[in-house]
Amino acid sequence: IMLMKQTKNGSIASRQQYNREVGFRHYMSEHHPEIKIIELDLPMEKDSKVHNDLLEQFFKDHPHTHHCITFTSKAYIVGEFILHNNRRNIQIMGYDMIEKNAECVRQGSISFLIAQHGYMQGYNCVDALFRAIILKHEVNPVNYMPIELLTKENIQFYQKTQT
């Protein structure tokens, strides 16, 4: 499995990306310890030409890689590379329903996206602050949010503002 990471100045670009990776690695080591995870760092400060060169070299060095996971909203970087180079034997899993990711799902280069309803998350945070600070109500410190797995078959039904 290729683990595509976005880096900034040589470090993981976000805490969220780091936490997702830790959870993924823990799960894989417990349930699928035989699977090899190979990292590919794509520097945020570099352009698509550099990213494409890095991806080309990665697949040359690891020709038996057929799965890619990324814990950022930039799955389309690999998805667009796959489309332009006609490498149809790679499944990509990414995060976030942004238009470039959605287009790759529609074209079949990204297998699925995990959508997290960012709008609803933000709304609920502001609402909880309002209820706690202004209304002086007790708020629940744990608020579970839905996630959806978006595929070619269901992506047209995703609604960003569901509440």
PDB file of C-alpha atoms in Angstrom:
ATOM      1  CA  ILE A   1       0.000   0.000   0.000  1.00  0.00           C
ATOM      2  CA  MET A   2       1.327   3.420  -0.925  1.00  0.00           C
ATOM      3  CA  LEU A   3       0.800   5.909   1.892  1.00  0.00           C
ATOM      4  CA  MET A   4       0.871   9.287   0.181  1.00  0.00           C
ATOM      5  CA  LYS A   5       1.731  12.052   2.605  1.00  0.00           C
ATOM      6  CA  GLN A   6       1.689  15.762   2.094  1.00  0.00           C
ATOM      7  CA  THR A   7       4.655  17.390   3.732  1.00  0.00           C
ATOM      8  CA  LYS A   8       5.643  20.949   4.413  1.00  0.00           C
ATOM      9  CA  ASN A   9       9.330  21.649   4.958  1.00  0.00           C
ATOM     10  CA  GLY A  10       9.922  17.916   5.373  1.00  0.00           C
ATOM     11  CA  SER A  11       7.290  17.361   8.079  1.00  0.00           C
ATOM     12  CA  ILE A  12       3.715  16.101   7.953  1.00  0.00           C
ATOM     13  CA  ALA A  13       1.545  19.045   6.975  1.00  0.00           C
ATOM     14  CA  SER A  14      -1.196  18.642   9.604  1.00  0.00           C
ATOM     15  CA  ARG A  15      -1.912  17.080  12.956  1.00  0.00           C
ATOM     16  CA  GLN A  16      -5.092  15.569  11.545  1.00  0.00           C
ATOM     17  CA  GLN A  17      -3.103  13.758   8.831  1.00  0.00           C
ATOM     18  CA  TYR A  18      -0.724  12.458  11.511  1.00  0.00           C
ATOM     19  CA  ASN A  19      -3.537  11.181  13.763  1.00  0.00           C
ATOM     20  CA  ARG A  20      -5.252   9.406  10.882  1.00  0.00           C
ATOM     21  CA  GLU A  21      -1.984   7.740   9.926  1.00  0.00           C
ATOM     22  CA  VAL A  22      -1.353   6.552  13.479  1.00  0.00           C
ATOM     23  CA  GLY A  23      -4.803   4.957  13.617  1.00  0.00           C
ATOM     24  CA  PHE A  24      -4.384   3.349  10.195  1.00  0.00           C
ATOM     25  CA  ARG A  25      -0.967   1.909  11.045  1.00  0.00           C
ATOM     26  CA  HIS A  26      -2.267   0.563  14.347  1.00  0.00           C
ATOM     27  CA  TYR A  27      -5.194  -1.138  12.620  1.00  0.00           C
ATOM     28  CA  MET A  28      -3.002  -2.591   9.875  1.00  0.00           C
ATOM     29  CA  SER A  29      -0.391  -3.911  12.325  1.00  0.00           C
ATOM     30  CA  GLU A  30      -3.114  -5.674  14.336  1.00  0.00           C
ATOM     31  CA  HIS A  31      -5.209  -7.033  11.471  1.00  0.00           C
ATOM     32  CA  HIS A  32      -2.901  -7.222   8.438  1.00  0.00           C
ATOM     33  CA  PRO A  33       0.720  -7.271   9.640  1.00  0.00           C
ATOM     34  CA  GLU A  34       1.826  -8.949   6.402  1.00  0.00           C
ATOM     35  CA  ILE A  35       0.903  -5.893   4.296  1.00  0.00           C
ATOM     36  CA  LYS A  36       3.807  -3.605   3.443  1.00  0.00           C
ATOM     37  CA  ILE A  37       3.118   0.125   3.707  1.00  0.00           C
ATOM     38  CA  ILE A  38       5.449   2.277   1.622  1.00  0.00           C
ATOM     39  CA  GLU A  39       5.481   6.037   2.187  1.00  0.00           C
ATOM     40  CA  LEU A  40       5.625   8.658  -0.514  1.00  0.00           C
ATOM     41  CA  ASP A  41       6.129  12.254   0.586  1.00  0.00           C
ATOM     42  CA  LEU A  42       4.774  14.917  -1.743  1.00  0.00           C
ATOM     43  CA  PRO A  43       6.040  18.339  -0.645  1.00  0.00           C
ATOM     44  CA  MET A  44       3.313  20.989  -0.606  1.00  0.00           C
ATOM     45  CA  GLU A  45       5.792  23.613  -1.739  1.00  0.00           C
ATOM     46  CA  LYS A  46       6.501  21.738  -4.996  1.00  0.00           C
ATOM     47  CA  ASP A  47       4.455  21.807  -8.195  1.00  0.00           C
ATOM     48  CA  SER A  48       2.621  19.083 -10.096  1.00  0.00           C
ATOM     49  CA  LYS A  49       5.652  18.355 -12.307  1.00  0.00           C
ATOM     50  CA  VAL A  50       7.694  17.399  -9.223  1.00  0.00           C
ATOM     51  CA  HIS A  51       4.766  15.371  -7.844  1.00  0.00           C
ATOM     52  CA  ASN A  52       4.372  13.523 -11.152  1.00  0.00           C
ATOM     53  CA  ASP A  53       8.104  12.758 -11.257  1.00  0.00           C
ATOM     54  CA  LEU A  54       7.961  11.419  -7.687  1.00  0.00           C
ATOM     55  CA  LEU A  55       4.915   9.291  -8.508  1.00  0.00           C
ATOM     56  CA  GLU A  56       6.508   7.944 -11.677  1.00  0.00           C
ATOM     57  CA  GLN A  57       9.628   6.967  -9.737  1.00  0.00           C
ATOM     58  CA  PHE A  58       7.543   5.414  -6.965  1.00  0.00           C
ATOM     59  CA  PHE A  59       5.648   3.133  -9.354  1.00  0.00           C
ATOM     60  CA  LYS A  60       8.873   2.262 -11.158  1.00  0.00           C
ATOM     61  CA  ASP A  61      10.473   1.268  -7.838  1.00  0.00           C
ATOM     62  CA  HIS A  62       7.312  -0.487  -6.536  1.00  0.00           C
ATOM     63  CA  PRO A  63       5.534  -1.994  -9.562  1.00  0.00           C
ATOM     64  CA  HIS A  64       3.420  -4.350  -7.428  1.00  0.00           C
ATOM     65  CA  THR A  65       1.710  -1.527  -5.551  1.00  0.00           C
ATOM     66  CA  HIS A  66      -2.011  -1.577  -6.321  1.00  0.00           C
ATOM     67  CA  HIS A  67      -3.428   0.432  -3.417  1.00  0.00           C
ATOM     68  CA  CYS A  68      -2.923   3.994  -2.262  1.00  0.00           C
ATOM     69  CA  ILE A  69      -4.251   5.764   0.791  1.00  0.00           C
ATOM     70  CA  THR A  70      -3.906   9.396   1.693  1.00  0.00           C
ATOM     71  CA  PHE A  71      -5.179  11.127   4.793  1.00  0.00           C
ATOM     72  CA  THR A  72      -5.483  14.556   3.182  1.00  0.00           C
ATOM     73  CA  SER A  73      -7.895  16.172   0.757  1.00  0.00           C
ATOM     74  CA  LYS A  74      -5.293  15.867  -2.009  1.00  0.00           C
ATOM     75  CA  ALA A  75      -6.039  12.328  -3.241  1.00  0.00           C
ATOM     76  CA  TYR A  76      -6.590  13.885  -6.661  1.00  0.00           C
ATOM     77  CA  ILE A  77      -2.817  14.345  -7.044  1.00  0.00           C
ATOM     78  CA  VAL A  78      -2.443  10.579  -7.365  1.00  0.00           C
ATOM     79  CA  GLY A  79      -5.830  10.246  -9.090  1.00  0.00           C
ATOM     80  CA  GLU A  80      -4.926  12.665 -11.881  1.00  0.00           C
ATOM     81  CA  PHE A  81      -1.544  10.972 -12.288  1.00  0.00           C
ATOM     82  CA  ILE A  82      -3.306   7.615 -12.651  1.00  0.00           C
ATOM     83  CA  LEU A  83      -5.669   9.032 -15.288  1.00  0.00           C
ATOM     84  CA  HIS A  84      -2.946  10.759 -17.335  1.00  0.00           C
ATOM     85  CA  ASN A  85      -0.715   7.689 -17.294  1.00  0.00           C
ATOM     86  CA  ASN A  86      -3.510   5.144 -17.842  1.00  0.00           C
ATOM     87  CA  ARG A  87      -2.617   3.092 -14.760  1.00  0.00           C
ATOM     88  CA  ARG A  88      -5.995   1.543 -14.073  1.00  0.00           C
ATOM     89  CA  ASN A  89      -4.825  -1.170 -11.656  1.00  0.00           C
ATOM     90  CA  ILE A  90      -4.492   1.107  -8.625  1.00  0.00           C
ATOM     91  CA  GLN A  91      -7.200   1.755  -6.052  1.00  0.00           C
ATOM     92  CA  ILE A  92      -7.052   5.054  -4.200  1.00  0.00           C
ATOM     93  CA  MET A  93      -8.767   5.982  -0.949  1.00  0.00           C
ATOM     94  CA  GLY A  94      -8.840   9.626   0.066  1.00  0.00           C
ATOM     95  CA  TYR A  95     -10.602  12.167   2.221  1.00  0.00           C
ATOM     96  CA  ASP A  96     -12.899  15.069   1.577  1.00  0.00           C
ATOM     97  CA  MET A  97     -15.409  15.913  -1.070  1.00  0.00           C
ATOM     98  CA  ILE A  98     -13.613  18.617  -2.987  1.00  0.00           C
ATOM     99  CA  GLU A  99     -14.268  19.017  -6.699  1.00  0.00           C
ATOM    100  CA  LYS A 100     -10.935  17.632  -7.946  1.00  0.00           C
ATOM    101  CA  ASN A 101     -11.377  14.515  -5.789  1.00  0.00           C
ATOM    102  CA  ALA A 102     -14.995  14.149  -6.916  1.00  0.00           C
ATOM    103  CA  GLU A 103     -13.975  14.328 -10.578  1.00  0.00           C
ATOM    104  CA  CYS A 104     -11.401  11.573 -10.051  1.00  0.00           C
ATOM    105  CA  VAL A 105     -14.086   9.428  -8.392  1.00  0.00           C
ATOM    106  CA  ARG A 106     -16.432  10.025 -11.339  1.00  0.00           C
ATOM    107  CA  GLN A 107     -13.653   9.093 -13.786  1.00  0.00           C
ATOM    108  CA  GLY A 108     -12.725   5.995 -11.761  1.00  0.00           C
ATOM    109  CA  SER A 109      -9.183   6.858 -10.650  1.00  0.00           C
ATOM    110  CA  ILE A 110     -10.193   7.277  -6.994  1.00  0.00           C
ATOM    111  CA  SER A 111     -12.096   4.276  -5.624  1.00  0.00           C
ATOM    112  CA  PHE A 112     -13.713   6.074  -2.724  1.00  0.00           C
ATOM    113  CA  LEU A 113     -13.600   9.143  -0.534  1.00  0.00           C
ATOM    114  CA  ILE A 114     -14.415   9.537   3.113  1.00  0.00           C
ATOM    115  CA  ALA A 115     -16.631  12.600   3.464  1.00  0.00           C
ATOM    116  CA  GLN A 116     -16.924  14.146   6.884  1.00  0.00           C
ATOM    117  CA  HIS A 117     -19.459  16.952   6.543  1.00  0.00           C
ATOM    118  CA  GLY A 118     -17.096  19.791   7.392  1.00  0.00           C
ATOM    119  CA  TYR A 119     -19.910  22.352   7.171  1.00  0.00           C
ATOM    120  CA  MET A 120     -21.935  20.480   9.779  1.00  0.00           C
ATOM    121  CA  GLN A 121     -18.864  20.065  12.006  1.00  0.00           C
ATOM    122  CA  GLY A 122     -18.223  23.810  11.928  1.00  0.00           C
ATOM    123  CA  TYR A 123     -21.865  24.650  12.526  1.00  0.00           C
ATOM    124  CA  ASN A 124     -22.095  22.306  15.521  1.00  0.00           C
ATOM    125  CA  CYS A 125     -18.925  23.796  17.042  1.00  0.00           C
ATOM    126  CA  VAL A 126     -20.260  27.344  16.829  1.00  0.00           C
ATOM    127  CA  ASP A 127     -23.648  26.190  18.102  1.00  0.00           C
ATOM    128  CA  ALA A 128     -22.032  24.448  21.102  1.00  0.00           C
ATOM    129  CA  LEU A 129     -20.009  27.574  21.910  1.00  0.00           C
ATOM    130  CA  PHE A 130     -23.160  29.705  21.711  1.00  0.00           C
ATOM    131  CA  ARG A 131     -25.089  27.356  23.983  1.00  0.00           C
ATOM    132  CA  ALA A 132     -22.227  27.169  26.516  1.00  0.00           C
ATOM    133  CA  ILE A 133     -21.127  30.814  26.619  1.00  0.00           C
ATOM    134  CA  ILE A 134     -24.275  32.788  25.861  1.00  0.00           C
ATOM    135  CA  LEU A 135     -27.054  30.521  27.064  1.00  0.00           C
ATOM    136  CA  LYS A 136     -24.990  29.006  29.902  1.00  0.00           C
ATOM    137  CA  HIS A 137     -26.245  25.521  29.019  1.00  0.00           C
ATOM    138  CA  GLU A 138     -24.233  22.418  29.680  1.00  0.00           C
ATOM    139  CA  VAL A 139     -22.933  20.978  26.415  1.00  0.00           C
ATOM    140  CA  ASN A 140     -21.929  17.445  25.663  1.00  0.00           C
ATOM    141  CA  PRO A 141     -18.127  17.332  25.172  1.00  0.00           C
ATOM    142  CA  VAL A 142     -18.448  14.399  22.740  1.00  0.00           C
ATOM    143  CA  ASN A 143     -20.353  14.934  19.528  1.00  0.00           C
ATOM    144  CA  TYR A 144     -20.245  12.078  17.062  1.00  0.00           C
ATOM    145  CA  MET A 145     -20.468  13.099  13.435  1.00  0.00           C
ATOM    146  CA  PRO A 146     -21.454  10.985  10.463  1.00  0.00           C
ATOM    147  CA  ILE A 147     -19.033  10.066   7.734  1.00  0.00           C
ATOM    148  CA  GLU A 148     -19.938   8.791   4.313  1.00  0.00           C
ATOM    149  CA  LEU A 149     -18.085   6.608   1.863  1.00  0.00           C
ATOM    150  CA  LEU A 150     -18.453   8.152  -1.561  1.00  0.00           C
ATOM    151  CA  THR A 151     -18.056   6.013  -4.671  1.00  0.00           C
ATOM    152  CA  LYS A 152     -18.715   6.428  -8.370  1.00  0.00           C
ATOM    153  CA  GLU A 153     -22.203   5.029  -7.774  1.00  0.00           C
ATOM    154  CA  ASN A 154     -23.302   7.387  -4.993  1.00  0.00           C
ATOM    155  CA  ILE A 155     -21.222  10.564  -5.279  1.00  0.00           C
ATOM    156  CA  GLN A 156     -23.965  12.462  -7.132  1.00  0.00           C
ATOM    157  CA  PHE A 157     -26.231  12.088  -4.073  1.00  0.00           C
ATOM    158  CA  TYR A 158     -23.805  13.590  -1.538  1.00  0.00           C
ATOM    159  CA  GLN A 159     -25.064  16.782   0.064  1.00  0.00           C
ATOM    160  CA  LYS A 160     -22.427  18.928   1.717  1.00  0.00           C
ATOM    161  CA  THR A 161     -24.856  20.757   3.994  1.00  0.00           C
ATOM    162  CA  GLN A 162     -26.758  17.830   5.484  1.00  0.00           C
ATOM    163  CA  THR A 163     -27.746  18.370   9.123  1.00  0.00           C
TER     164      THR A 163
END
